[in-house]
């Protein structure tokens, strides 16, 4: 069974809209894993805030029941997470200072993929996805917004090597998968309107999917 | 750098004192952009104060409340002391005075605001979304303002910013990749 690693953004989006049962079904097909830092961000920290506690408890239940596993990085991969973070945060600079792009949670998620020998990352956040798939596109995005942002080609090449082979999917693809497999049928009719509503629900929970992408996909039905 | 920070601190105090709500909002935007580019948490704190004060002082039911005048005086005292500490290059005391101003903001907000979710917490999510729009990652943007990621995700979800980024692989292509992993 292959492993799939989740970033906190995707696990929060999915559980926020009560689709966490989709992950339970997915866990019958693949091992679902998060690093400890993501456990902290999606359970420990929000569990102390009343407004977010219910969502944190939903994810906690998934961990307790064992269909999502929180995994400690081994020392070698903890070192890798530090290298990933250092390299990613050296790719761009402004006024001779590095432009900080990612944090520990994102770096640990990327290192956990390597530890598990996995290739699929579920992440709703935009920047890390662009770092993996289209770092030059990320530079163009930043250039359009930040005057004078420069890139370090050597660090970009190093990062590309570190992140090669990683395939990204988002909450939107998990919803599409669940829809096609009939997993949502206990609460939603299997029709285009339900699929559209479910995809927009995760979009409004922060999943970095565009309206155009949703419409293109809905065009298949 | 110090001269600019002093000017910005003085602007914050003056704009609040003179009820220049929309200029406070502009200042908060300027400060959060500067904070995002230099990963400067102190400047981010100033941005949060400017935004919270813009929100509070532009609401009639707050400014007409008899408790507001006292709160405003207290907040101004902290902002004034913060400027003085900054001029003395005492950054620790500068931050301490800013945090006291935040306490005063939170106190008056919880006493007279109509909302359970505080103005300061809303400011964290709002300004973190500005930093995310600028190009920071979700985690970095949340850390800069102290916003909760879920709060930030919800805020971002209702903006158009994910419609503005170029389309890479679409849902169909990513779904195909997922299916391959699940069937292996």
Short mmCIF file of C-alpha atoms in Angstrom, two decimals:
data_model
loop_
_atom_site.label_atom_id
_atom_site.label_comp_id
_atom_site.label_asym_id
_atom_site.label_seq_id
_atom_site.Cartn_x
_atom_site.Cartn_y
_atom_site.Cartn_z
CA UNK A 1 0.00 0.00 0.00
CA UNK A 2 1.35 3.43 -0.98
CA UNK A 3 1.57 6.33 1.45
CA UNK A 4 0.01 9.76 1.00
CA UNK A 5 1.26 12.69 3.08
CA UNK A 6 -0.96 15.60 4.12
CA UNK A 7 -0.10 19.20 4.88
CA UNK A 8 -2.19 20.96 7.54
CA UNK A 9 -3.94 23.18 4.94
CA UNK A 10 -5.61 20.23 3.20
CA UNK A 11 -6.52 18.29 6.32
CA UNK A 12 -8.09 21.43 7.83
CA UNK A 13 -10.06 22.23 4.62
CA UNK A 14 -11.43 18.69 4.35
CA UNK A 15 -12.45 18.38 7.99
CA UNK A 16 -13.84 21.94 8.10
CA UNK A 17 -16.49 20.99 5.54
CA UNK A 18 -17.32 17.67 7.25
CA UNK A 19 -15.69 15.59 4.50
CA UNK A 20 -13.30 13.82 6.85
CA UNK A 21 -15.05 10.50 6.16
CA UNK A 22 -13.59 10.79 2.66
CA UNK A 23 -10.19 10.35 4.26
CA UNK A 24 -11.39 7.26 6.14
CA UNK A 25 -12.34 5.69 2.80
CA UNK A 26 -9.08 6.83 1.25
CA UNK A 27 -7.16 5.15 4.10
CA UNK A 28 -8.46 1.78 2.84
CA UNK A 29 -6.45 2.39 -0.34
CA UNK A 30 -3.34 4.14 0.99
CA UNK A 31 -1.58 4.90 4.27
CA UNK A 32 -2.39 8.50 5.23
CA UNK A 33 0.33 10.30 7.16
CA UNK A 34 1.14 13.67 8.69
CA UNK A 35 4.34 14.84 10.40
CA UNK A 36 4.28 15.90 14.07
CA UNK A 37 4.39 19.58 13.17
CA UNK A 38 1.17 19.22 11.15
CA UNK A 39 -0.42 17.41 14.11
CA UNK A 40 0.50 20.43 16.23
CA UNK A 41 -0.90 22.90 13.68
CA UNK A 42 -4.13 21.04 13.01
CA UNK A 43 -4.90 19.58 16.45
CA UNK A 44 -2.79 20.80 19.38
CA UNK A 45 -2.87 24.52 18.67
CA UNK A 46 -6.52 24.91 17.54
CA UNK A 47 -7.79 22.63 20.31
CA UNK A 48 -7.16 25.50 22.74
CA UNK A 49 -9.35 27.90 20.73
CA UNK A 50 -13.11 27.40 21.19
CA UNK A 51 -13.92 28.50 17.64
CA UNK A 52 -11.65 25.82 16.14
CA UNK A 53 -11.91 23.05 18.73
CA UNK A 54 -14.53 20.95 16.91
CA UNK A 55 -12.42 20.70 13.78
CA UNK A 56 -9.35 19.79 15.81
CA UNK A 57 -11.35 17.05 17.58
CA UNK A 58 -12.48 15.61 14.24
CA UNK A 59 -8.86 15.26 13.13
CA UNK A 60 -7.88 13.93 16.57
CA UNK A 61 -10.54 11.22 16.20
CA UNK A 62 -9.06 10.22 12.83
CA UNK A 63 -5.67 9.84 14.52
CA UNK A 64 -7.10 7.94 17.48
CA UNK A 65 -8.91 5.53 15.17
CA UNK A 66 -5.68 5.03 13.27
CA UNK A 67 -6.73 5.94 9.75
CA UNK A 68 -4.41 8.93 9.76
CA UNK A 69 -0.97 8.40 11.29
CA UNK A 70 1.14 11.12 12.87
CA UNK A 71 4.76 10.21 12.23
CA UNK A 72 7.91 11.44 13.93
CA UNK A 73 10.67 12.33 11.49
CA UNK A 74 13.79 10.21 11.91
CA UNK A 75 16.96 12.25 12.60
CA UNK A 76 18.18 11.91 9.00
CA UNK A 77 14.88 13.25 7.66
CA UNK A 78 14.64 15.95 10.31
CA UNK A 79 17.96 17.14 8.91
CA UNK A 80 16.46 16.94 5.43
CA UNK A 81 13.53 19.10 6.52
CA UNK A 82 15.98 21.73 7.77
CA UNK A 83 17.86 21.61 4.46
CA UNK A 84 14.64 21.91 2.48
CA UNK A 85 13.57 24.90 4.57
CA UNK A 86 16.98 26.58 4.29
CA UNK A 87 17.15 26.00 0.53
CA UNK A 88 13.56 27.09 -0.17
CA UNK A 89 14.10 30.21 1.88
CA UNK A 90 17.27 31.04 -0.08
CA UNK A 91 15.72 30.81 -3.54
CA UNK A 92 14.53 34.40 -3.61
CA UNK A 93 15.88 37.54 -2.03
CA UNK A 94 15.04 41.17 -1.80
CA UNK A 95 17.44 43.97 -0.85
CA UNK A 96 20.11 41.30 -0.32
CA UNK A 97 17.96 39.57 2.31
CA UNK A 98 16.40 36.14 1.85
CA UNK A 99 12.67 36.13 1.21
CA UNK A 100 11.22 33.64 3.69
CA UNK A 101 8.77 31.40 1.87
CA UNK A 102 8.13 28.33 3.98
CA UNK A 103 8.05 27.24 7.60
CA UNK A 104 8.72 24.07 9.59
CA UNK A 105 5.32 22.49 8.89
CA UNK A 106 5.73 22.63 5.13
CA UNK A 107 9.38 21.51 5.29
CA UNK A 108 8.56 18.55 7.59
CA UNK A 109 5.77 17.48 5.25
CA UNK A 110 8.19 17.39 2.32
CA UNK A 111 10.78 15.45 4.33
CA UNK A 112 8.16 12.93 5.50
CA UNK A 113 7.40 12.09 1.86
CA UNK A 114 11.03 11.02 1.47
CA UNK A 115 11.08 9.11 4.77
CA UNK A 116 8.04 7.07 3.69
CA UNK A 117 9.22 6.69 0.10
CA UNK A 118 5.96 8.33 -0.93
CA UNK A 119 5.36 10.53 -3.96
CA UNK A 120 1.91 12.05 -3.31
CA UNK A 121 1.45 15.17 -1.26
CA UNK A 122 -2.00 16.55 -0.48
CA UNK A 123 -1.66 20.28 0.01
CA UNK A 124 -4.14 23.13 -0.48
CA UNK A 125 -1.59 25.88 0.06
CA UNK A 126 -0.36 27.67 -3.07
CA UNK A 127 3.33 28.43 -2.50
CA UNK A 128 4.59 24.98 -1.56
CA UNK A 129 2.73 23.52 -4.54
CA UNK A 130 4.38 26.07 -6.83
CA UNK A 131 7.80 25.39 -5.25
CA UNK A 132 7.36 21.74 -6.24
CA UNK A 133 5.76 22.13 -9.66
CA UNK A 134 6.66 25.52 -11.05
CA UNK A 135 9.27 27.49 -9.15
CA UNK A 136 9.88 29.83 -12.12
CA UNK A 137 6.13 30.50 -12.16
CA UNK A 138 6.35 31.32 -8.46
CA UNK A 139 9.12 33.78 -9.26
CA UNK A 140 6.91 35.43 -11.91
CA UNK A 141 4.05 35.59 -9.37
CA UNK A 142 6.34 37.26 -6.82
CA UNK A 143 7.85 39.62 -9.41
CA UNK A 144 4.39 40.90 -10.29
CA UNK A 145 3.83 41.84 -6.65
CA UNK A 146 7.22 42.63 -5.16
CA UNK A 147 9.50 45.14 -6.85
CA UNK A 148 13.13 44.06 -6.98
CA UNK A 149 12.73 40.42 -5.98
CA UNK A 150 15.68 38.40 -7.26
CA UNK A 151 16.28 34.67 -7.60
CA UNK A 152 19.22 32.45 -6.80
CA UNK A 153 19.44 29.94 -9.67
CA UNK A 154 21.82 27.65 -7.80
CA UNK A 155 19.44 27.30 -4.83
CA UNK A 156 16.50 26.84 -7.20
CA UNK A 157 18.34 23.98 -8.94
CA UNK A 158 19.15 22.41 -5.53
CA UNK A 159 15.53 22.66 -4.44
CA UNK A 160 14.24 21.19 -7.70
CA UNK A 161 16.50 18.18 -7.13
CA UNK A 162 15.29 17.82 -3.53
CA UNK A 163 11.63 17.92 -4.56
CA UNK A 164 11.77 15.96 -7.80
CA UNK A 165 9.16 13.27 -8.36
CA UNK A 166 6.63 14.69 -5.90
CA UNK A 167 3.06 14.75 -7.20
CA UNK A 168 0.61 17.19 -5.67
CA UNK A 169 -3.09 16.86 -5.21
CA UNK A 170 -5.51 19.04 -3.28
CA UNK A 171 -8.75 18.66 -1.33
CA UNK A 172 -10.57 19.35 -4.60
CA UNK A 173 -9.14 16.15 -6.15
CA UNK A 174 -10.04 14.12 -3.04
CA UNK A 175 -13.62 15.40 -3.33
CA UNK A 176 -13.67 14.57 -7.04
CA UNK A 177 -12.32 11.07 -6.27
CA UNK A 178 -14.94 10.54 -3.54
CA UNK A 179 -17.69 11.74 -5.87
CA UNK A 180 -16.64 9.42 -8.68
CA UNK A 181 -16.44 6.45 -6.26
CA UNK A 182 -19.89 7.21 -4.83
CA UNK A 183 -18.49 7.88 -1.35
CA UNK A 184 -20.46 11.11 -0.94
CA UNK A 185 -23.78 9.42 -1.77
CA UNK A 186 -24.76 8.91 1.87
CA UNK A 187 -25.22 12.67 2.16
CA UNK A 188 -25.29 14.03 -1.41
CA UNK A 189 -27.06 12.94 -4.57
CA UNK A 190 -24.68 11.89 -7.31
CA UNK A 191 -25.25 14.75 -9.70
CA UNK A 192 -23.35 17.71 -11.11
CA UNK A 193 -24.96 20.18 -8.72
CA UNK A 194 -23.74 18.21 -5.66
CA UNK A 195 -20.23 17.92 -7.07
CA UNK A 196 -20.11 21.65 -7.80
CA UNK A 197 -21.31 22.46 -4.27
CA UNK A 198 -18.73 20.15 -2.69
CA UNK A 199 -15.87 21.55 -4.79
CA UNK A 200 -16.83 25.14 -3.97
CA UNK A 201 -17.09 24.19 -0.29
CA UNK A 202 -13.41 23.23 -0.19
CA UNK A 203 -12.47 26.23 -2.33
CA UNK A 204 -14.16 28.52 0.20
CA UNK A 205 -12.29 26.70 2.97
CA UNK A 206 -9.06 27.93 1.41
CA UNK A 207 -8.13 25.22 -1.11
CA UNK A 208 -5.99 26.84 -3.82
CA UNK A 209 -8.22 25.81 -6.71
CA UNK A 210 -9.55 28.34 -9.19
CA UNK A 211 -13.08 28.79 -10.42
CA UNK A 212 -11.81 28.04 -13.93
CA UNK A 213 -10.37 24.69 -12.83
CA UNK A 214 -13.67 23.75 -11.18
CA UNK A 215 -15.65 24.74 -14.28
CA UNK A 216 -13.27 22.82 -16.58
CA UNK A 217 -13.74 19.70 -14.47
CA UNK A 218 -17.51 20.10 -14.23
CA UNK A 219 -17.54 20.34 -18.02
CA UNK A 220 -16.81 16.59 -18.08
CA UNK A 221 -20.22 15.79 -16.59
CA UNK B 1 15.66 51.93 9.35
CA UNK B 2 15.17 53.32 12.88
CA UNK B 3 14.16 56.73 11.55
CA UNK B 4 11.50 55.14 9.37
CA UNK B 5 10.21 52.99 12.22
CA UNK B 6 9.94 56.08 14.45
CA UNK B 7 8.03 57.92 11.70
CA UNK B 8 5.65 55.00 11.28
CA UNK B 9 5.09 54.72 15.04
CA UNK B 10 4.36 58.43 15.24
CA UNK B 11 1.99 58.17 12.29
CA UNK B 12 0.15 55.34 14.02
CA UNK B 13 -0.35 57.44 17.14
CA UNK B 14 -1.28 60.63 15.28
CA UNK B 15 -3.73 58.98 12.89
CA UNK B 16 -5.51 57.27 15.79
CA UNK B 17 -5.55 60.47 17.84
CA UNK B 18 -7.07 62.45 14.94
CA UNK B 19 -9.60 59.74 14.00
CA UNK B 20 -8.13 59.27 10.52
CA UNK B 21 -9.67 55.80 10.10
CA UNK B 22 -8.92 55.18 6.45
CA UNK B 23 -5.36 56.43 6.76
CA UNK B 24 -4.92 53.95 9.62
CA UNK B 25 -6.10 51.23 7.26
CA UNK B 26 -3.61 52.38 4.60
CA UNK B 27 -0.85 52.43 7.20
CA UNK B 28 -1.67 48.88 8.29
CA UNK B 29 -1.39 47.69 4.67
CA UNK B 30 1.94 49.45 4.21
CA UNK B 31 3.28 48.02 7.48
CA UNK B 32 2.22 44.44 6.78
CA UNK B 33 3.84 44.55 3.34
CA UNK B 34 7.09 45.80 4.84
CA UNK B 35 6.83 43.17 7.60
CA UNK B 36 6.23 40.39 5.05
CA UNK B 37 9.23 41.34 2.94
CA UNK B 38 11.61 41.46 5.88
CA UNK B 39 9.97 38.81 8.14
CA UNK B 40 9.63 41.55 10.78
CA UNK B 41 7.22 40.46 13.54
CA UNK B 42 7.42 43.80 15.34
CA UNK B 43 6.30 45.70 12.27
CA UNK B 44 3.55 43.12 11.81
CA UNK B 45 2.41 43.88 15.37
CA UNK B 46 2.23 47.58 14.50
CA UNK B 47 0.18 46.70 11.41
CA UNK B 48 -2.23 44.66 13.54
CA UNK B 49 -2.66 47.56 15.96
CA UNK B 50 -3.25 50.03 13.10
CA UNK B 51 -5.86 47.74 11.52
CA UNK B 52 -7.64 47.01 14.82
CA UNK B 53 -7.78 50.72 15.64
CA UNK B 54 -9.16 51.46 12.15
CA UNK B 55 -11.90 48.87 12.69
CA UNK B 56 -12.81 50.00 16.20
CA UNK B 57 -12.67 53.75 15.63
CA UNK B 58 -14.78 53.57 12.47
CA UNK B 59 -17.74 52.00 14.28
CA UNK B 60 -20.23 54.46 15.71
CA UNK B 61 -21.60 52.12 18.38
CA UNK B 62 -18.07 51.81 19.77
CA UNK B 63 -16.95 55.45 19.61
CA UNK B 64 -20.26 56.65 21.09
CA UNK B 65 -19.93 54.29 24.03
CA UNK B 66 -18.93 56.19 27.22
CA UNK B 67 -16.12 53.68 27.86
CA UNK B 68 -14.42 54.49 24.55
CA UNK B 69 -12.89 57.84 25.56
CA UNK B 70 -11.09 56.27 28.51
CA UNK B 71 -9.89 53.36 26.38
CA UNK B 72 -8.69 55.69 23.65
CA UNK B 73 -6.73 57.74 26.17
CA UNK B 74 -5.13 54.57 27.56
CA UNK B 75 -4.20 53.27 24.09
CA UNK B 76 -2.72 56.66 23.14
CA UNK B 77 -0.61 56.66 26.29
CA UNK B 78 0.89 53.29 25.36
CA UNK B 79 1.50 54.39 21.77
CA UNK B 80 3.11 57.61 23.00
CA UNK B 81 5.39 55.70 25.38
CA UNK B 82 6.21 53.26 22.58
CA UNK B 83 7.44 56.15 20.39
CA UNK B 84 9.54 57.50 23.26
CA UNK B 85 11.10 54.08 23.93
CA UNK B 86 11.88 53.69 20.25
CA UNK B 87 13.59 57.08 20.18
CA UNK B 88 15.71 55.82 23.12
CA UNK B 89 16.47 52.69 21.05
CA UNK B 90 14.91 50.48 23.74
CA UNK B 91 13.28 47.96 21.41
CA UNK B 92 12.24 45.62 24.20
CA UNK B 93 10.28 48.36 25.96
CA UNK B 94 8.92 49.55 22.61
CA UNK B 95 7.45 46.09 22.01
CA UNK B 96 6.22 45.92 25.59
CA UNK B 97 4.27 49.18 25.13
CA UNK B 98 2.80 47.91 21.86
CA UNK B 99 1.65 44.76 23.64
CA UNK B 100 0.06 46.88 26.38
CA UNK B 101 -1.78 48.79 23.65
CA UNK B 102 -3.01 45.44 22.30
CA UNK B 103 -4.25 44.52 25.80
CA UNK B 104 -6.18 47.79 26.00
CA UNK B 105 -7.64 47.22 22.50
CA UNK B 106 -8.70 43.68 23.40
CA UNK B 107 -10.24 44.81 26.68
CA UNK B 108 -12.43 47.56 25.23
CA UNK B 109 -13.31 45.33 22.29
CA UNK B 110 -14.52 42.51 24.56
CA UNK B 111 -16.49 45.01 26.68
CA UNK B 112 -18.40 46.81 23.94
CA UNK B 113 -18.10 44.99 20.62
CA UNK B 114 -21.05 42.97 19.26
CA UNK B 115 -18.83 40.09 18.13
CA UNK B 116 -17.40 37.18 20.12
CA UNK B 117 -14.46 36.81 17.73
CA UNK B 118 -12.22 39.72 18.64
CA UNK B 119 -11.26 42.55 16.33
CA UNK B 120 -7.59 41.79 16.95
CA UNK B 121 -8.01 38.12 15.94
CA UNK B 122 -9.86 39.20 12.80
CA UNK B 123 -7.01 41.61 12.06
CA UNK B 124 -4.54 38.71 12.34
CA UNK B 125 -6.38 36.75 9.62
CA UNK B 126 -7.01 39.78 7.41
CA UNK B 127 -3.40 40.97 7.43
CA UNK B 128 -2.03 37.42 7.10
CA UNK B 129 -4.14 37.12 3.95
CA UNK B 130 -2.50 40.31 2.65
CA UNK B 131 0.91 38.73 3.29
CA UNK B 132 -0.22 35.50 1.56
CA UNK B 133 -1.45 37.51 -1.43
CA UNK B 134 1.97 39.13 -1.61
CA UNK B 135 3.60 35.71 -1.98
CA UNK B 136 4.31 34.31 1.48
CA UNK B 137 3.34 30.73 2.18
CA UNK B 138 0.31 30.02 4.31
CA UNK B 139 2.49 29.00 7.26
CA UNK B 140 4.78 32.01 6.98
CA UNK B 141 1.85 34.42 6.63
CA UNK B 142 0.12 32.88 9.67
CA UNK B 143 3.30 33.00 11.73
CA UNK B 144 3.91 36.65 10.83
CA UNK B 145 0.66 37.84 12.40
CA UNK B 146 -0.02 34.95 14.80
CA UNK B 147 -3.18 33.98 12.87
CA UNK B 148 -4.59 30.49 13.18
CA UNK B 149 -4.22 28.61 9.88
CA UNK B 150 -7.90 27.62 9.82
CA UNK B 151 -8.94 31.24 10.30
CA UNK B 152 -6.55 32.29 7.54
CA UNK B 153 -7.72 29.54 5.16
CA UNK B 154 -11.33 30.61 5.66
CA UNK B 155 -10.42 34.22 4.99
CA UNK B 156 -8.43 33.39 1.85
CA UNK B 157 -11.16 31.07 0.58
CA UNK B 158 -13.58 33.95 0.22
CA UNK B 159 -11.15 36.13 -1.73
CA UNK B 160 -10.37 35.92 -5.46
CA UNK B 161 -6.65 35.35 -4.98
CA UNK B 162 -6.67 31.66 -5.95
CA UNK B 163 -8.45 32.62 -9.17
CA UNK B 164 -5.64 35.00 -10.07
CA UNK B 165 -2.76 32.48 -10.02
CA UNK B 166 -2.05 30.70 -13.30
CA UNK B 167 -3.61 27.28 -13.81
CA UNK B 168 -1.15 24.39 -13.69
CA UNK B 169 -2.42 20.83 -13.72
CA UNK B 170 -6.19 20.77 -13.55
CA UNK B 171 -8.44 18.62 -11.36
CA UNK B 172 -8.77 15.88 -13.99
CA UNK B 173 -4.99 15.44 -14.42
CA UNK B 174 -4.32 15.45 -10.67
CA UNK B 175 -7.13 12.99 -10.11
CA UNK B 176 -5.53 10.67 -12.67
CA UNK B 177 -2.23 10.83 -10.72
CA UNK B 178 -4.08 10.07 -7.50
CA UNK B 179 -5.85 7.08 -9.06
CA UNK B 180 -2.49 5.67 -10.18
CA UNK B 181 -1.14 5.86 -6.62
CA UNK B 182 -4.26 4.28 -5.17
CA UNK B 183 -4.31 1.42 -7.65
CA UNK B 184 -0.63 0.49 -7.21
#
